[in-house]
Amino acid sequence: MRPSFFMFGLASTFASLASAHTVLSDIYINGQNKGDGTCIRMATNGSLCTAPIKDLNSKEMACGRDGQTAVAYTCQAPKSAKLTFAFREYADLSQTGAIDPSHLGPAAVYLKAVSKMDGDSAAGSGWFKIWDEGYVSSTNKWATQKLIDQKGLLSIKLPSGLPTGYYLVRTEILTLQNVTNNYVEPQFYINCAQLFIQGGTNPSLSVPSSKKVSIPGHVGAGESSLTFNVYKTPMTSLAAPQTQGVVPSTCLIKNGNWCGFEVDTYTKDEMGCWAAVTDCYNQLDACYDQAPPTGYAGCEKWSNNKCEKIKAGCSAGDFTGPPNKGVKLGDVLLQNLAASDLPASEPEPSGDEAVDAVEDTTGESAADDTAADAAADVAATSSSSSTPPTASVYVSLPASSASAVESSVTATPTAAAAAAAVTTVTTTSTVTKHGCGGPSRIVRRVVYVQA
């Protein structure tokens, strides 16, 4: 009988651990508890309300189980209010505790502006993070351990620049106790509270696109933040990984926020060679279109060191390439100061000063970085596979050199292309760079089309 009793007791223990994790149960606004479950979207199935979300692609990643459904009440919060979230291991407090001590990992808080609580989807775009914390080496503790020390309470301050309106505030706890070298199961504990933030002076919410994420989609399977082994020692502080706006490793050269990428490989393929020319110059066009007020030196380097070389090879009958495949061109920096030339950091504020000193990005107006429109496209088609594909060839000149356009370098078709009876159509357009005194440029496009 003793073995049977032991197995029963072990099963009961595991069932208890599996059924009790954590849930957002209360929200305090400037120290006032709004009520158990009030304004909070929670699972209607009590047996699942504290259970983790494991499907990273599920809509439940946004606001948890049943989180797509609005609740009846929305709590009002004044501008810059202090929000305190209360987490419980058992929603009804049948047992005390915030989360099992074995659950180790980071925490974060997100916001999303909505026009109607019962009309707008929680899942999708528009989310932005306002707070996070991971592992702190100075205390040797994860955010979840700090949460336990604070009896399940987590306090943050709303950004001061939020305009008046309706918001979903999303709490995210990620635990990694089930991530080992042999098994990977990150667990997300997600809830949302409905808020009406009042007193904001900004007319509309303006969050830089690089700061906004879609949920689901803000994390993906295999990312280091989801496969980190919390049992490794010694531990070091782990910052939340950037998942949006990362410069791709395949970027060959940057200009502002534009990247040039390698064209497709071609081997003894005339059509493929000219297709690469077209691709390269299409990317160049995008580079000029997206160039910020700091200029387009990187675009010119891409043109001279990539596009012109591919075009020269095609014109010479070398239909294998591209030349220098995958070689990084290096960014063009107008000014690159040494670290020793930079001023020392300003003293870091502390306490409430830190909150007040941080510039709130949600209160800023989006900068007008719009580059000038591209020169008009030349419509050209080819119905014969024996002719080269449409290829745009650009020559960039200062505005003062307008008269030199006619004598500028002209791309010529290969002998095979000439035999296929092609003609050239040339257009010239002036594009003025707005702001900061940037020079105008003249773009000449030579397009090969069937005669």
Coordinates of C-alpha atoms in Angstrom, one line a residue:
M1 CA 0.0 0.0 0.0
R2 CA 2.9 2.4 0.7
P3 CA 4.0 2.6 -3.0
S4 CA 0.4 3.4 -4.0
F5 CA 0.1 6.1 -1.4
F6 CA 3.4 7.6 -2.5
M7 CA 2.3 7.7 -6.2
F8 CA -1.0 9.3 -5.2
G9 CA 0.8 11.9 -3.2
L10 CA 3.2 12.7 -6.0
A11 CA 0.4 13.0 -8.6
S12 CA -1.5 15.4 -6.3
T13 CA 1.6 17.5 -5.9
F14 CA 2.2 17.8 -9.6
A15 CA -1.5 18.6 -10.2
S16 CA -1.3 21.4 -7.7
L17 CA 1.8 22.9 -9.4
A18 CA 0.2 22.6 -12.8
S19 CA -3.1 24.3 -11.8
A20 CA -1.6 27.2 -9.9
H21 CA 0.7 29.6 -11.7
T22 CA -0.2 33.3 -11.7
V23 CA -2.9 35.8 -12.8
L24 CA -3.4 39.5 -12.7
S25 CA -6.2 39.9 -10.2
D26 CA -6.4 43.5 -9.2
I27 CA -5.3 46.9 -10.4
Y28 CA -4.5 49.9 -8.1
I29 CA -4.6 53.4 -9.6
N30 CA -2.7 56.0 -7.5
G31 CA -3.0 53.6 -4.6
Q32 CA -6.7 52.8 -4.9
N33 CA -7.7 49.2 -5.5
K34 CA -10.4 49.1 -8.2
G35 CA -11.7 45.7 -7.1
D36 CA -11.0 42.0 -7.6
G37 CA -11.1 41.4 -11.3
T38 CA -12.6 44.8 -12.1
C39 CA -11.6 46.1 -15.5
I40 CA -9.4 43.0 -16.1
R41 CA -9.9 40.6 -18.9
M42 CA -9.6 37.1 -17.5
A43 CA -10.4 33.5 -18.5
T44 CA -14.0 32.6 -17.9
N45 CA -12.9 29.0 -17.1
G46 CA -11.6 29.3 -13.6
S47 CA -9.4 26.2 -14.0
L48 CA -7.4 27.9 -16.8
C49 CA -7.2 31.5 -15.5
T50 CA -3.8 31.0 -14.0
A51 CA -2.4 28.7 -16.7
P52 CA 0.3 29.8 -19.1
I53 CA -0.1 30.6 -22.8
K54 CA 2.3 28.4 -24.9
D55 CA 1.2 29.0 -28.5
L56 CA 3.2 32.0 -29.6
N57 CA 1.0 32.5 -32.7
S58 CA -2.3 32.5 -30.8
K59 CA -4.5 35.6 -30.3
E60 CA -4.3 34.7 -26.6
M61 CA -0.8 36.2 -26.6
A62 CA -2.4 39.6 -26.7
C63 CA -4.6 39.6 -23.6
G64 CA -4.7 36.0 -22.5
R65 CA -7.6 33.5 -22.6
D66 CA -10.9 35.2 -23.5
G67 CA -8.8 38.4 -23.8
Q68 CA -10.5 39.3 -27.1
T69 CA -13.7 39.9 -25.3
A70 CA -14.2 43.2 -23.5
V71 CA -15.4 43.3 -19.9
A72 CA -18.2 45.6 -18.8
Y73 CA -16.1 48.2 -16.9
T74 CA -13.1 50.4 -17.8
C75 CA -11.1 52.0 -15.0
Q76 CA -10.3 55.7 -15.2
A77 CA -6.7 56.8 -14.6
P78 CA -5.4 60.4 -14.6
K79 CA -2.4 61.5 -16.5
S80 CA 0.9 60.0 -15.3
A81 CA -0.9 57.8 -12.8
K82 CA 0.9 55.2 -10.8
L83 CA -0.5 51.7 -11.7
T84 CA 0.0 48.8 -9.3
F85 CA -0.7 45.4 -10.6
A86 CA -1.5 42.6 -8.1
F87 CA -0.7 39.0 -9.1
R88 CA -2.0 35.9 -7.4
E89 CA -1.1 32.3 -7.6
Y90 CA -4.7 31.5 -6.9
A91 CA -7.2 34.0 -8.2
D92 CA -9.6 33.6 -5.3
L93 CA -6.9 33.7 -2.7
S94 CA -7.8 30.2 -1.6
Q95 CA -4.0 30.0 -1.1
T96 CA -1.6 32.8 -0.7
G97 CA 1.3 33.6 -3.0
A98 CA 2.0 35.5 -6.2
I99 CA 3.8 32.8 -8.3
D100 CA 5.6 29.6 -7.5
P101 CA 9.3 30.3 -6.6
S102 CA 10.4 27.8 -9.2
H103 CA 9.1 30.1 -12.0
L104 CA 12.0 32.3 -13.1
G105 CA 11.9 35.0 -15.8
P106 CA 11.3 38.6 -16.9
A107 CA 8.2 40.8 -16.9
A108 CA 6.9 43.6 -19.1
V109 CA 4.0 46.0 -19.5
Y110 CA 2.6 47.2 -22.8
L111 CA -0.1 49.7 -23.9
K112 CA -2.4 49.8 -26.9
A113 CA -4.7 52.7 -27.8
V114 CA -8.2 51.6 -28.8
S115 CA -11.3 53.6 -30.0
K116 CA -13.8 51.1 -28.6
M117 CA -13.2 48.4 -26.0
D118 CA -15.9 46.1 -27.5
G119 CA -15.0 46.9 -31.1
D120 CA -11.2 46.9 -31.5
S121 CA -9.3 43.7 -31.5
A122 CA -6.7 43.2 -28.7
A123 CA -4.7 41.0 -31.0
G124 CA -2.8 42.8 -33.8
S125 CA -0.7 45.9 -34.3
G126 CA -0.4 49.0 -32.2
W127 CA 1.2 47.7 -29.0
F128 CA 4.2 49.5 -27.4
K129 CA 6.2 48.6 -24.3
I130 CA 6.4 51.1 -21.4
W131 CA 8.3 49.0 -18.9
D132 CA 10.3 45.7 -18.6
E133 CA 12.7 44.0 -16.2
G134 CA 14.7 40.8 -16.6
Y135 CA 17.6 39.4 -14.5
V136 CA 19.3 41.9 -12.2
S137 CA 22.9 40.8 -11.4
S138 CA 23.3 43.3 -8.5
T139 CA 20.5 41.5 -6.6
N140 CA 20.9 38.1 -8.2
K141 CA 17.2 38.0 -8.9
W142 CA 14.8 37.7 -11.8
A143 CA 11.7 39.9 -12.1
T144 CA 9.5 37.1 -10.9
Q145 CA 11.6 36.7 -7.8
K146 CA 11.3 40.4 -7.1
L147 CA 7.5 40.1 -7.6
I148 CA 7.4 37.4 -4.9
D149 CA 9.4 39.7 -2.6
Q150 CA 6.9 42.5 -3.2
K151 CA 4.0 40.2 -2.3
G152 CA 2.8 40.0 -5.9
L153 CA 2.7 43.8 -6.5
L154 CA 4.3 45.6 -9.4
S155 CA 4.1 49.3 -9.8
I156 CA 4.8 51.5 -12.8
K157 CA 4.1 55.1 -13.8
L158 CA 2.1 55.9 -17.0
P159 CA 4.0 57.9 -19.6
S160 CA 3.1 61.6 -19.2
G161 CA 2.6 62.2 -23.0
L162 CA -0.3 59.9 -23.5
P163 CA -3.4 61.7 -24.9
T164 CA -6.8 61.2 -23.3
G165 CA -8.5 58.1 -24.5
Y166 CA -9.1 54.4 -24.1
Y167 CA -6.2 52.0 -23.7
L168 CA -5.5 48.3 -23.0
V169 CA -2.7 47.8 -20.5
R170 CA -1.0 44.4 -21.0
T171 CA 1.0 42.6 -18.3
E172 CA 3.4 39.9 -19.5
I173 CA 5.3 37.5 -17.3
L174 CA 7.6 35.1 -19.1
T175 CA 8.9 32.1 -17.1
L176 CA 11.8 29.9 -18.3
Q177 CA 12.0 27.2 -15.6
N178 CA 11.0 24.6 -18.3
V179 CA 13.8 25.6 -20.6
T180 CA 16.8 23.3 -20.4
N181 CA 19.4 21.9 -22.9
N182 CA 17.0 19.0 -23.6
Y183 CA 13.6 20.7 -23.4
V184 CA 12.3 24.1 -24.3
E185 CA 8.9 25.3 -23.1
P186 CA 8.7 29.0 -22.3
Q187 CA 5.5 30.0 -20.5
F188 CA 3.7 33.3 -20.9
Y189 CA 1.2 34.7 -18.3
I190 CA -0.8 37.4 -20.0
N191 CA -3.7 39.7 -18.9
C192 CA -5.1 43.0 -19.9
A193 CA -6.8 45.7 -18.0
Q194 CA -9.1 48.3 -19.6
L195 CA -8.2 51.9 -18.9
F196 CA -9.5 55.4 -19.8
I197 CA -6.6 57.7 -19.4
Q198 CA -7.7 61.3 -18.7
G199 CA -5.9 64.6 -18.6
G200 CA -3.5 64.1 -21.5
T201 CA -2.7 67.3 -23.4
N202 CA -1.5 65.8 -26.7
P203 CA -4.2 65.7 -29.3
S204 CA -3.2 62.2 -30.7
L205 CA -1.0 59.3 -29.9
S206 CA 2.3 59.4 -31.8
V207 CA 4.5 56.4 -31.3
P208 CA 7.5 55.8 -33.6
S209 CA 6.9 52.8 -35.8
S210 CA 10.1 51.3 -34.5
K211 CA 8.6 51.2 -31.0
K212 CA 5.4 49.5 -32.0
V213 CA 4.8 45.8 -32.2
S214 CA 2.1 43.4 -33.3
I215 CA 1.0 40.8 -30.7
P216 CA 1.1 37.9 -31.5
G217 CA 4.3 38.3 -33.5
H218 CA 6.5 40.3 -31.0
V219 CA 8.4 37.1 -30.1
G220 CA 9.2 34.0 -32.1
A221 CA 10.1 30.4 -31.4
G222 CA 13.9 29.9 -31.2
E223 CA 14.7 33.4 -30.1
S224 CA 17.4 33.6 -27.4
S225 CA 14.9 35.2 -25.0
L226 CA 12.7 32.1 -25.1
T227 CA 15.5 29.5 -25.0
F228 CA 17.6 31.0 -22.2
N229 CA 18.6 28.5 -19.6
V230 CA 18.0 30.1 -16.2
Y231 CA 20.0 27.4 -14.4
K232 CA 23.3 28.4 -16.0
T233 CA 25.9 29.9 -13.7
P234 CA 27.3 32.4 -13.3
M235 CA 24.4 34.5 -14.3
T236 CA 24.7 37.9 -15.9
S237 CA 22.1 40.6 -16.5
L238 CA 19.9 39.6 -19.5
A239 CA 18.4 42.4 -21.5
A240 CA 15.3 41.8 -23.4
P241 CA 16.3 41.2 -27.1
Q242 CA 15.4 43.6 -29.8
T243 CA 12.9 42.0 -32.2
Q244 CA 11.9 45.1 -34.3
G245 CA 14.0 47.4 -36.4
V246 CA 17.2 45.2 -36.3
V247 CA 19.5 45.9 -39.3
P248 CA 19.6 42.6 -41.2
S249 CA 22.9 40.7 -41.3
T250 CA 22.5 40.5 -45.1
C251 CA 22.6 44.3 -45.5
L252 CA 25.6 45.3 -47.7
I253 CA 25.4 49.0 -47.1
K254 CA 23.1 51.4 -45.2
N255 CA 22.0 54.9 -46.0
G256 CA 19.8 56.3 -43.2
N257 CA 17.2 53.6 -42.7
W258 CA 17.6 52.0 -46.2
C259 CA 19.7 48.8 -46.8
G260 CA 21.1 47.5 -50.0
F261 CA 20.9 43.7 -50.4
E262 CA 22.7 41.3 -52.8
V263 CA 21.1 40.6 -56.1
D264 CA 20.4 37.1 -57.3
T265 CA 23.2 35.0 -58.6
Y266 CA 23.4 34.4 -62.3
T267 CA 25.7 31.9 -64.2
K268 CA 26.2 32.3 -68.0
D269 CA 22.8 33.8 -68.1
E270 CA 22.3 37.1 -70.0
M271 CA 18.7 37.5 -68.9
G272 CA 19.8 36.9 -65.3
C273 CA 22.6 39.5 -65.6
W274 CA 20.3 42.2 -66.8
A275 CA 17.7 41.2 -64.2
A276 CA 20.4 41.8 -61.6
V277 CA 21.0 45.3 -63.1
T278 CA 17.3 46.1 -62.8
D279 CA 17.2 44.8 -59.2
C280 CA 20.2 46.8 -58.2
Y281 CA 18.9 50.1 -59.7
N282 CA 15.4 49.5 -58.3
Q283 CA 17.1 49.3 -54.9
L284 CA 19.0 52.5 -55.7
D285 CA 15.7 54.2 -56.5
A286 CA 14.4 53.2 -53.1
C287 CA 17.5 54.5 -51.5
Y288 CA 17.1 57.9 -53.0
D289 CA 13.4 57.9 -52.1
Q290 CA 14.0 57.1 -48.5
A291 CA 17.1 59.3 -48.0
P292 CA 16.9 61.5 -44.9
P293 CA 18.1 65.1 -44.6
T294 CA 21.6 63.8 -43.8
G295 CA 22.0 63.0 -47.5
Y296 CA 22.4 60.1 -49.9
A297 CA 26.1 59.4 -50.0
G298 CA 25.4 55.7 -49.3
C299 CA 23.1 55.6 -52.3
E300 CA 25.9 56.9 -54.5
K301 CA 28.4 54.4 -53.2
W302 CA 25.8 51.6 -53.9
S303 CA 25.4 52.9 -57.4
N304 CA 29.2 53.2 -58.1
N305 CA 30.4 50.1 -56.4
K306 CA 27.5 47.7 -57.0
C307 CA 25.1 48.7 -59.8
E308 CA 27.7 50.1 -62.2
K309 CA 30.0 47.1 -61.9
I310 CA 27.1 44.7 -62.5
K311 CA 26.1 46.7 -65.5
A312 CA 29.6 46.9 -66.9
G313 CA 29.9 43.1 -66.7
C314 CA 26.6 42.6 -68.6
S315 CA 27.7 45.2 -71.2
A316 CA 31.0 43.3 -71.6
G317 CA 29.3 40.0 -72.1
D318 CA 30.3 38.6 -68.6
F319 CA 27.0 36.9 -67.7
T320 CA 28.2 35.3 -64.5
G321 CA 27.9 37.1 -61.2
P322 CA 27.3 39.3 -59.4
P323 CA 30.9 40.5 -58.9
N324 CA 32.1 40.6 -55.3
K325 CA 29.1 38.7 -54.2
G326 CA 28.1 39.3 -50.6
V327 CA 31.0 41.8 -49.9
K328 CA 30.0 44.5 -47.4
L329 CA 30.5 47.9 -49.0
G330 CA 30.7 49.8 -45.6
D331 CA 28.5 52.7 -44.6
V332 CA 29.4 56.2 -45.5
L333 CA 29.7 58.4 -42.4
L334 CA 29.9 62.1 -42.8
Q335 CA 31.5 62.4 -39.3
N336 CA 32.8 59.5 -37.3
L337 CA 34.2 60.8 -34.0
A338 CA 36.5 58.7 -31.8
A339 CA 35.1 57.6 -28.4
S340 CA 37.7 59.9 -26.7
D341 CA 36.2 62.9 -28.5
L342 CA 32.7 62.3 -27.1
P343 CA 31.6 64.2 -24.0
A344 CA 31.0 62.3 -20.8
S345 CA 27.5 61.1 -19.9
E346 CA 25.3 63.4 -17.9
P347 CA 24.7 62.3 -14.2
E348 CA 21.8 59.9 -14.1
P349 CA 18.8 61.1 -12.1
S350 CA 17.1 58.8 -9.6
G351 CA 13.6 58.3 -8.1
D352 CA 10.9 60.5 -9.5
E353 CA 13.5 62.6 -11.2
A354 CA 14.3 59.7 -13.4
V355 CA 10.7 59.4 -14.5
D356 CA 10.3 63.2 -15.1
A357 CA 13.7 63.4 -17.0
V358 CA 13.0 60.6 -19.4
E359 CA 11.6 62.2 -22.6
D360 CA 8.3 60.5 -23.4
T361 CA 8.4 59.3 -27.0
T362 CA 4.6 59.0 -27.1
G363 CA 4.3 62.7 -26.7
E364 CA 6.5 63.7 -29.6
S365 CA 5.3 64.6 -33.1
A366 CA 6.7 62.4 -35.8
A367 CA 9.6 64.0 -37.6
D368 CA 9.0 64.9 -41.2
D369 CA 11.8 62.8 -42.7
T370 CA 9.9 62.2 -46.0
A371 CA 12.4 62.2 -48.9
A372 CA 11.6 63.6 -52.2
D373 CA 9.5 61.6 -54.6
A374 CA 11.3 59.5 -57.1
A375 CA 11.6 60.5 -60.7
A376 CA 8.6 59.3 -62.8
D377 CA 8.8 55.6 -63.8
V378 CA 9.1 54.8 -67.5
A379 CA 6.6 52.1 -68.5
A380 CA 8.3 49.5 -70.6
T381 CA 7.4 46.0 -71.4
S382 CA 9.0 43.2 -73.5
S383 CA 7.0 40.3 -74.9
S384 CA 10.0 38.5 -76.3
S385 CA 12.2 36.4 -74.0
S386 CA 15.1 36.9 -76.5
T387 CA 15.5 40.6 -75.4
P388 CA 17.1 41.7 -72.1
P389 CA 14.7 42.4 -69.3
T390 CA 13.7 46.0 -68.7
A391 CA 16.7 47.7 -67.1
S392 CA 16.8 51.1 -65.6
V393 CA 20.2 52.8 -65.6
Y394 CA 20.7 55.9 -63.5
V395 CA 23.3 58.7 -63.6
S396 CA 23.3 61.1 -60.7
L397 CA 24.6 64.7 -61.2
P398 CA 24.5 67.9 -59.2
A399 CA 21.7 70.3 -60.2
S400 CA 24.3 72.7 -61.7
S401 CA 25.3 70.0 -64.2
A402 CA 21.9 69.8 -65.9
S403 CA 23.5 70.6 -69.3
A404 CA 25.9 67.7 -68.9
V405 CA 23.1 65.1 -68.9
E406 CA 23.3 64.5 -72.6
S407 CA 27.0 63.9 -72.5
S408 CA 26.8 61.6 -69.4
V409 CA 27.6 58.0 -69.5
T410 CA 25.2 56.0 -71.6
A411 CA 24.6 52.3 -71.0
T412 CA 24.7 50.3 -74.2
P413 CA 23.1 46.9 -74.8
T414 CA 25.3 43.9 -75.3
A415 CA 25.9 42.7 -78.9
A416 CA 23.3 40.0 -78.4
A417 CA 20.8 42.5 -77.1
A418 CA 21.6 44.8 -80.1
A419 CA 20.9 42.0 -82.4
A420 CA 17.6 41.5 -80.8
A421 CA 16.6 44.9 -82.0
V422 CA 16.2 47.0 -78.9
T423 CA 15.9 50.8 -78.6
T424 CA 16.5 53.0 -75.7
V425 CA 14.1 55.4 -74.1
T426 CA 15.7 58.0 -71.9
T427 CA 14.0 60.3 -69.3
T428 CA 15.5 63.0 -67.2
S429 CA 14.0 64.2 -63.9
T430 CA 15.1 66.6 -61.3
V431 CA 14.5 65.6 -57.7
T432 CA 15.0 68.3 -55.0
K433 CA 16.0 67.1 -51.5
H434 CA 13.9 69.1 -49.0
G435 CA 15.5 70.6 -45.9
C436 CA 19.0 70.9 -44.6
G437 CA 20.4 72.5 -47.8
G438 CA 20.8 69.2 -49.5
P439 CA 21.7 69.4 -53.2
S440 CA 19.2 68.6 -56.0
R441 CA 20.1 65.6 -58.1
I442 CA 19.3 64.8 -61.7
V443 CA 18.4 61.2 -62.4
R444 CA 18.8 59.8 -65.9
R445 CA 17.1 56.5 -66.7
V446 CA 17.9 54.5 -69.7
V447 CA 15.4 51.8 -70.3
Y448 CA 15.8 49.0 -72.8
V449 CA 12.6 48.0 -74.6
Q450 CA 11.9 46.0 -77.6
A451 CA 11.8 48.0 -80.8

